[in-house]
GROMACS .gro file of C-alpha atoms in nm:
model
  165
    1MET     CA    1   0.002  -0.037  -0.003
    2PRO     CA    2   0.158   0.355  -0.115
    3SER     CA    3   0.209   0.643   0.161
    4THR     CA    4  -0.059   0.948   0.140
    5SER     CA    5   0.239   1.121  -0.006
    6VAL     CA    6   0.335   0.870  -0.242
    7ALA     CA    7  -0.057   0.871  -0.369
    8ALA     CA    8  -0.043   1.204  -0.341
    9PHE     CA    9   0.261   1.321  -0.559
   10LYS     CA   10   0.169   1.035  -0.811
   11LYS     CA   11  -0.173   1.155  -0.855
   12VAL     CA   12  -0.024   1.556  -0.917
   13ILE     CA   13   0.277   1.463  -1.153
   14THR     CA   14   0.032   1.196  -1.340
   15ASN     CA   15  -0.225   1.447  -1.401
   16PRO     CA   16  -0.120   1.602  -1.798
   17VAL     CA   17  -0.188   1.984  -1.662
   18LYS     CA   18  -0.027   1.974  -1.338
   19LEU     CA   19   0.281   1.800  -1.492
   20LYS     CA   20   0.270   2.102  -1.796
   21LEU     CA   21   0.298   2.375  -1.512
   22PHE     CA   22   0.568   2.220  -1.323
   23LEU     CA   23   0.765   2.133  -1.605
   24PHE     CA   24   0.701   2.486  -1.731
   25LYS     CA   25   0.809   2.618  -1.343
   26ASN     CA   26   1.133   2.388  -1.250
   27LEU     CA   27   1.218   2.231  -1.574
   28PRO     CA   28   1.170   2.476  -1.884
   29MET     CA   29   1.396   2.297  -2.132
   30ALA     CA   30   1.199   1.954  -2.064
   31TYR     CA   31   0.854   2.149  -2.113
   32LEU     CA   32   0.968   2.290  -2.436
   33ALA     CA   33   1.157   1.969  -2.590
   34GLY     CA   34   0.805   1.774  -2.477
   35VAL     CA   35   0.933   1.541  -2.256
   36ARG     CA   36   0.650   1.345  -2.062
   37ILE     CA   37   0.550   1.074  -1.753
   38LYS     CA   38   0.396   0.813  -1.989
   39SER     CA   39   0.363   0.591  -1.645
   40LEU     CA   40   0.455   0.616  -1.321
   41THR     CA   41   0.407   0.316  -0.998
   42GLU     CA   42   0.636   0.269  -0.673
   43GLN     CA   43   0.882   0.061  -0.874
   44GLU     CA   44   0.857   0.211  -1.206
   45ALA     CA   45   0.869   0.529  -1.419
   46GLN     CA   46   0.870   0.565  -1.796
   47VAL     CA   47   0.909   0.903  -1.987
   48THR     CA   48   0.892   0.982  -2.350
   49ILE     CA   49   1.039   1.239  -2.592
   50GLU     CA   50   0.988   1.281  -2.946
   51TYR     CA   51   1.184   1.318  -3.215
   52GLY     CA   52   1.106   1.717  -3.376
   53TYR     CA   53   1.229   2.047  -3.443
   54LEU     CA   54   1.353   2.145  -3.061
   55THR     CA   55   1.489   1.782  -3.012
   56LYS     CA   56   1.679   1.723  -3.372
   57ASN     CA   57   2.060   1.719  -3.428
   58PRO     CA   58   2.220   1.747  -3.724
   59PHE     CA   59   2.210   1.394  -3.812
   60LYS     CA   60   1.840   1.365  -3.811
   61SER     CA   61   1.799   1.196  -3.484
   62ILE     CA   62   1.719   1.326  -3.134
   63TYR     CA   63   1.991   1.506  -2.978
   64PHE     CA   64   2.160   1.334  -2.694
   65ALA     CA   65   2.126   1.622  -2.455
   66CYS     CA   66   1.745   1.553  -2.517
   67LEU     CA   67   1.776   1.215  -2.445
   68SER     CA   68   1.933   1.261  -2.114
   69MET     CA   69   1.678   1.478  -1.986
   70ALA     CA   70   1.439   1.215  -2.032
   71ALA     CA   71   1.657   0.979  -1.885
   72GLU     CA   72   1.700   1.154  -1.584
   73MET     CA   73   1.352   1.227  -1.534
   74ALA     CA   74   1.289   0.874  -1.544
   75SER     CA   75   1.509   0.815  -1.243
   76GLY     CA   76   1.419   1.154  -1.108
   77VAL     CA   77   1.069   1.109  -1.102
   78LEU     CA   78   1.083   0.826  -0.890
   79SER     CA   79   1.306   1.005  -0.659
   80MET     CA   80   1.057   1.306  -0.644
   81MET     CA   81   0.798   1.083  -0.565
   82TYR     CA   82   0.981   0.945  -0.226
   83LEU     CA   83   1.077   1.283  -0.125
   84TYR     CA   84   0.743   1.454  -0.132
   85LYS     CA   85   0.639   1.580   0.161
   86ALA     CA   86   0.884   1.382   0.300
   87GLN     CA   87   0.999   1.425   0.689
   88PRO     CA   88   1.245   1.437   0.794
   89SER     CA   89   1.340   1.655   0.441
   90VAL     CA   90   1.567   1.491   0.225
   91SER     CA   91   1.743   1.696  -0.088
   92MET     CA   92   1.872   1.514  -0.411
   93LEU     CA   93   2.113   1.590  -0.697
   94VAL     CA   94   2.245   1.393  -0.959
   95VAL     CA   95   2.671   1.332  -0.885
   96SER     CA   96   2.710   1.097  -1.188
   97LEU     CA   97   2.627   1.022  -1.516
   98GLU     CA   98   2.706   0.760  -1.781
   99ALA     CA   99   2.583   0.682  -2.073
  100GLU     CA  100   2.575   0.443  -2.464
  101PHE     CA  101   2.419   0.475  -2.730
  102THR     CA  102   2.369   0.195  -2.912
  103LYS     CA  103   2.147   0.314  -3.187
  104LYS     CA  104   1.971   0.621  -3.377
  105ALA     CA  105   1.716   0.756  -3.195
  106VAL     CA  106   1.448   0.881  -3.412
  107GLY     CA  107   1.054   0.896  -3.348
  108THR     CA  108   0.946   0.885  -2.978
  109VAL     CA  109   1.174   0.716  -2.756
  110THR     CA  110   1.050   0.558  -2.447
  111PHE     CA  111   1.301   0.560  -2.124
  112THR     CA  112   1.228   0.300  -1.822
  113CYS     CA  113   1.377   0.329  -1.487
  114ALA     CA  114   1.292   0.047  -1.255
  115ASP     CA  115   1.486   0.127  -0.987
  116GLY     CA  116   1.222   0.273  -0.764
  117ALA     CA  117   1.252  -0.001  -0.436
  118ALA     CA  118   1.635   0.124  -0.462
  119ILE     CA  119   1.536   0.501  -0.426
  120ALA     CA  120   1.293   0.422  -0.177
  121GLN     CA  121   1.601   0.276   0.028
  122ALA     CA  122   1.829   0.501   0.011
  123VAL     CA  123   1.558   0.783   0.078
  124ARG     CA  124   1.467   0.607   0.447
  125GLN     CA  125   1.822   0.556   0.477
  126THR     CA  126   1.907   0.878   0.488
  127GLN     CA  127   1.613   0.982   0.683
  128GLN     CA  128   1.674   0.691   0.956
  129THR     CA  129   2.037   0.834   0.990
  130GLY     CA  130   2.059   1.124   0.902
  131GLN     CA  131   2.362   1.037   0.663
  132GLY     CA  132   2.351   1.110   0.278
  133THR     CA  133   2.336   0.806   0.038
  134SER     CA  134   2.356   0.751  -0.310
  135VAL     CA  135   2.195   0.540  -0.600
  136GLN     CA  136   2.285   0.457  -0.922
  137ALA     CA  137   1.962   0.439  -1.132
  138LEU     CA  138   1.936   0.298  -1.513
  139SER     CA  139   1.730   0.438  -1.722
  140ILE     CA  140   1.699   0.238  -2.078
  141GLY     CA  141   1.524   0.420  -2.377
  142ARG     CA  142   1.407   0.226  -2.617
  143ASP     CA  143   1.236   0.312  -2.998
  144GLU     CA  144   0.843   0.277  -3.103
  145GLN     CA  145   0.948  -0.131  -3.215
  146GLY     CA  146   1.128  -0.174  -2.894
  147GLU     CA  147   1.480  -0.140  -2.969
  148GLU     CA  148   1.724  -0.017  -2.692
  149VAL     CA  149   1.881   0.305  -2.815
  150ALA     CA  150   2.050   0.429  -2.504
  151ARG     CA  151   2.096   0.312  -2.169
  152PHE     CA  152   2.207   0.553  -1.870
  153ARG     CA  153   2.360   0.502  -1.545
  154ILE     CA  154   2.223   0.821  -1.295
  155THR     CA  155   2.384   0.812  -0.989
  156TRP     CA  156   2.147   1.036  -0.723
  157SER     CA  157   2.277   1.171  -0.408
  158PHE     CA  158   2.062   1.211  -0.098
  159LYS     CA  159   2.118   1.466   0.208
  160ALA     CA  160   1.905   1.539   0.504
  161ARG     CA  161   1.826   1.873   0.496
  162THR     CA  162   1.883   2.056   0.807
  163PRO     CA  163   1.623   2.207   1.007
  164ARG     CA  164   1.551   2.540   0.989
  165THR     CA  165   1.547   2.704   1.321
   0.00000   0.00000   0.00000
Protein backbone atom coordinates (compact mmCIF):
# COMPACT_ATOMS: atom_id res chain seq x y z
CA MET A 1 0.00 0.00 0.00
CA PRO A 2 1.55 3.32 -1.04
CA SER A 3 2.00 6.04 1.55
CA THR A 4 -0.33 9.02 1.34
CA SER A 5 2.50 11.29 0.17
CA VAL A 6 3.46 8.85 -2.63
CA ALA A 7 -0.18 8.60 -3.73
CA ALA A 8 -0.56 12.41 -3.57
CA PHE A 9 2.60 12.93 -5.67
CA LYS A 10 1.46 10.40 -8.28
CA LYS A 11 -1.90 12.15 -8.51
CA VAL A 12 -0.24 15.53 -9.09
CA ILE A 13 2.56 14.48 -11.46
CA THR A 14 0.42 12.22 -13.68
CA ASN A 15 -2.20 14.93 -14.23
CA PRO A 16 -1.31 16.27 -17.71
CA VAL A 17 -2.10 19.91 -16.89
CA LYS A 18 -0.29 19.87 -13.54
CA LEU A 19 2.70 18.10 -15.11
CA LYS A 20 2.98 20.76 -17.81
CA LEU A 21 2.77 23.52 -15.19
CA PHE A 22 5.41 21.79 -13.07
CA LEU A 23 7.74 21.38 -16.05
CA PHE A 24 7.17 24.95 -17.24
CA LYS A 25 7.98 26.33 -13.78
CA ASN A 26 10.80 23.98 -12.70
CA LEU A 27 12.24 22.34 -15.84
CA PRO A 28 11.51 24.70 -18.73
CA MET A 29 13.87 22.96 -21.17
CA ALA A 30 12.14 19.62 -20.55
CA TYR A 31 8.81 21.39 -21.09
CA LEU A 32 9.98 22.87 -24.39
CA ALA A 33 11.50 19.57 -25.53
CA GLY A 34 8.21 17.76 -24.88
CA VAL A 35 9.42 15.37 -22.19
CA ARG A 36 6.36 13.60 -20.76
CA ILE A 37 5.65 11.00 -18.09
CA LYS A 38 4.03 7.96 -19.68
CA SER A 39 3.55 5.92 -16.49
CA LEU A 40 4.57 5.93 -12.85
CA THR A 41 4.36 3.20 -10.23
CA GLU A 42 6.23 2.77 -6.96
CA GLN A 43 8.78 0.58 -8.77
CA GLU A 44 9.00 2.05 -12.26
CA ALA A 45 8.72 5.24 -14.28
CA GLN A 46 8.43 5.65 -18.03
CA VAL A 47 9.20 8.97 -19.68
CA THR A 48 8.94 9.81 -23.38
CA ILE A 49 10.60 12.23 -25.76
CA GLU A 50 9.85 12.66 -29.45
CA TYR A 51 12.01 13.56 -32.40
CA GLY A 52 11.01 17.06 -33.51
CA TYR A 53 12.28 20.50 -34.40
CA LEU A 54 13.42 21.34 -30.86
CA THR A 55 14.95 17.92 -30.14
CA LYS A 56 16.73 17.22 -33.42
CA ASN A 57 20.43 17.18 -34.22
CA PRO A 58 22.08 17.55 -37.66
CA PHE A 59 22.06 13.76 -38.07
CA LYS A 60 18.24 13.55 -38.18
CA SER A 61 17.94 11.94 -34.76
CA ILE A 62 17.21 13.10 -31.21
CA TYR A 63 19.99 15.22 -29.75
CA PHE A 64 21.84 13.41 -26.95
CA ALA A 65 21.13 16.18 -24.43
CA CYS A 66 17.39 15.74 -24.98
CA LEU A 67 17.75 11.99 -24.49
CA SER A 68 19.66 12.76 -21.28
CA MET A 69 16.79 14.92 -20.00
CA ALA A 70 14.27 12.14 -20.52
CA ALA A 71 16.55 9.48 -19.01
CA GLU A 72 17.24 11.66 -15.98
CA MET A 73 13.55 12.40 -15.50
CA ALA A 74 12.69 8.68 -15.48
CA SER A 75 14.83 8.18 -12.40
CA GLY A 76 14.29 11.67 -11.04
CA VAL A 77 10.51 11.38 -10.90
CA LEU A 78 10.90 8.21 -8.81
CA SER A 79 13.21 10.10 -6.46
CA MET A 80 10.84 13.05 -6.25
CA MET A 81 7.95 10.71 -5.49
CA TYR A 82 9.70 9.34 -2.41
CA LEU A 83 10.83 12.81 -1.29
CA TYR A 84 7.44 14.51 -1.73
CA LYS A 85 6.41 15.98 1.65
CA ALA A 86 8.87 13.61 3.35
CA GLN A 87 9.78 14.27 6.98
CA PRO A 88 12.56 14.69 7.71
CA SER A 89 13.22 16.52 4.49
CA VAL A 90 15.84 15.16 2.07
CA SER A 91 17.47 16.86 -0.93
CA MET A 92 18.44 15.15 -4.18
CA LEU A 93 21.14 15.89 -6.74
CA VAL A 94 22.64 14.16 -9.76
CA VAL A 95 26.33 13.52 -9.02
CA SER A 96 27.27 11.27 -11.94
CA LEU A 97 25.99 10.25 -15.35
CA GLU A 98 27.21 7.59 -17.76
CA ALA A 99 25.63 6.97 -21.14
CA GLU A 100 25.82 4.44 -23.95
CA PHE A 101 24.17 5.04 -27.30
CA THR A 102 23.45 1.91 -29.34
CA LYS A 103 21.08 3.00 -32.10
CA LYS A 104 19.96 6.18 -33.82
CA ALA A 105 17.11 7.71 -31.78
CA VAL A 106 14.19 8.70 -34.01
CA GLY A 107 10.45 8.82 -33.50
CA THR A 108 9.35 8.48 -29.88
CA VAL A 109 11.82 7.12 -27.35
CA THR A 110 10.56 5.79 -24.02
CA PHE A 111 12.96 5.70 -21.08
CA THR A 112 12.20 3.20 -18.34
CA CYS A 113 13.73 3.23 -14.88
CA ALA A 114 12.77 0.27 -12.67
CA ASP A 115 14.84 1.25 -9.62
CA GLY A 116 12.02 2.54 -7.43
CA ALA A 117 12.77 0.11 -4.59
CA ALA A 118 16.47 1.05 -4.45
CA ILE A 119 15.63 4.75 -4.55
CA ALA A 120 13.03 4.38 -1.79
CA GLN A 121 15.56 2.49 0.34
CA ALA A 122 18.23 5.17 -0.13
CA VAL A 123 15.77 7.90 0.85
CA ARG A 124 14.64 5.94 3.95
CA GLN A 125 18.25 5.33 4.95
CA THR A 126 19.05 9.03 4.69
CA GLN A 127 15.97 9.90 6.74
CA GLN A 128 16.75 7.34 9.43
CA THR A 129 20.47 8.00 9.79
CA GLY A 130 20.78 11.64 8.75
CA GLN A 131 23.73 10.53 6.61
CA GLY A 132 23.92 11.09 2.87
CA THR A 133 23.41 8.14 0.56
CA SER A 134 23.65 7.61 -3.16
CA VAL A 135 22.06 5.24 -5.60
CA GLN A 136 22.82 4.51 -9.24
CA ALA A 137 19.65 4.27 -11.31
CA LEU A 138 19.47 2.72 -14.77
CA SER A 139 17.29 4.35 -17.44
CA ILE A 140 16.94 2.41 -20.68
CA GLY A 141 15.59 4.13 -23.79
CA ARG A 142 13.70 2.14 -26.40
CA ASP A 143 12.27 3.24 -29.71
CA GLU A 144 8.75 2.51 -30.95
CA GLN A 145 9.88 -0.93 -32.18
CA GLY A 146 11.13 -1.79 -28.69
CA GLU A 147 14.79 -1.66 -29.67
CA GLU A 148 17.24 -0.18 -27.19
CA VAL A 149 18.70 3.14 -28.35
CA ALA A 150 20.45 4.33 -25.18
CA ARG A 151 21.29 3.33 -21.63
CA PHE A 152 21.97 5.87 -18.89
CA ARG A 153 23.37 5.24 -15.43
CA ILE A 154 22.50 8.20 -13.24
CA THR A 155 23.86 8.45 -9.71
CA TRP A 156 21.64 10.36 -7.31
CA SER A 157 22.87 11.74 -4.00
CA PHE A 158 20.38 12.13 -1.14
CA LYS A 159 21.21 14.32 1.84
CA ALA A 160 19.23 15.15 4.96
CA ARG A 161 18.29 18.81 5.16
CA THR A 162 19.03 20.58 8.38
CA PRO A 163 15.89 21.86 10.11
CA ARG A 164 15.40 25.60 9.94
CA THR A 165 15.39 27.36 13.27
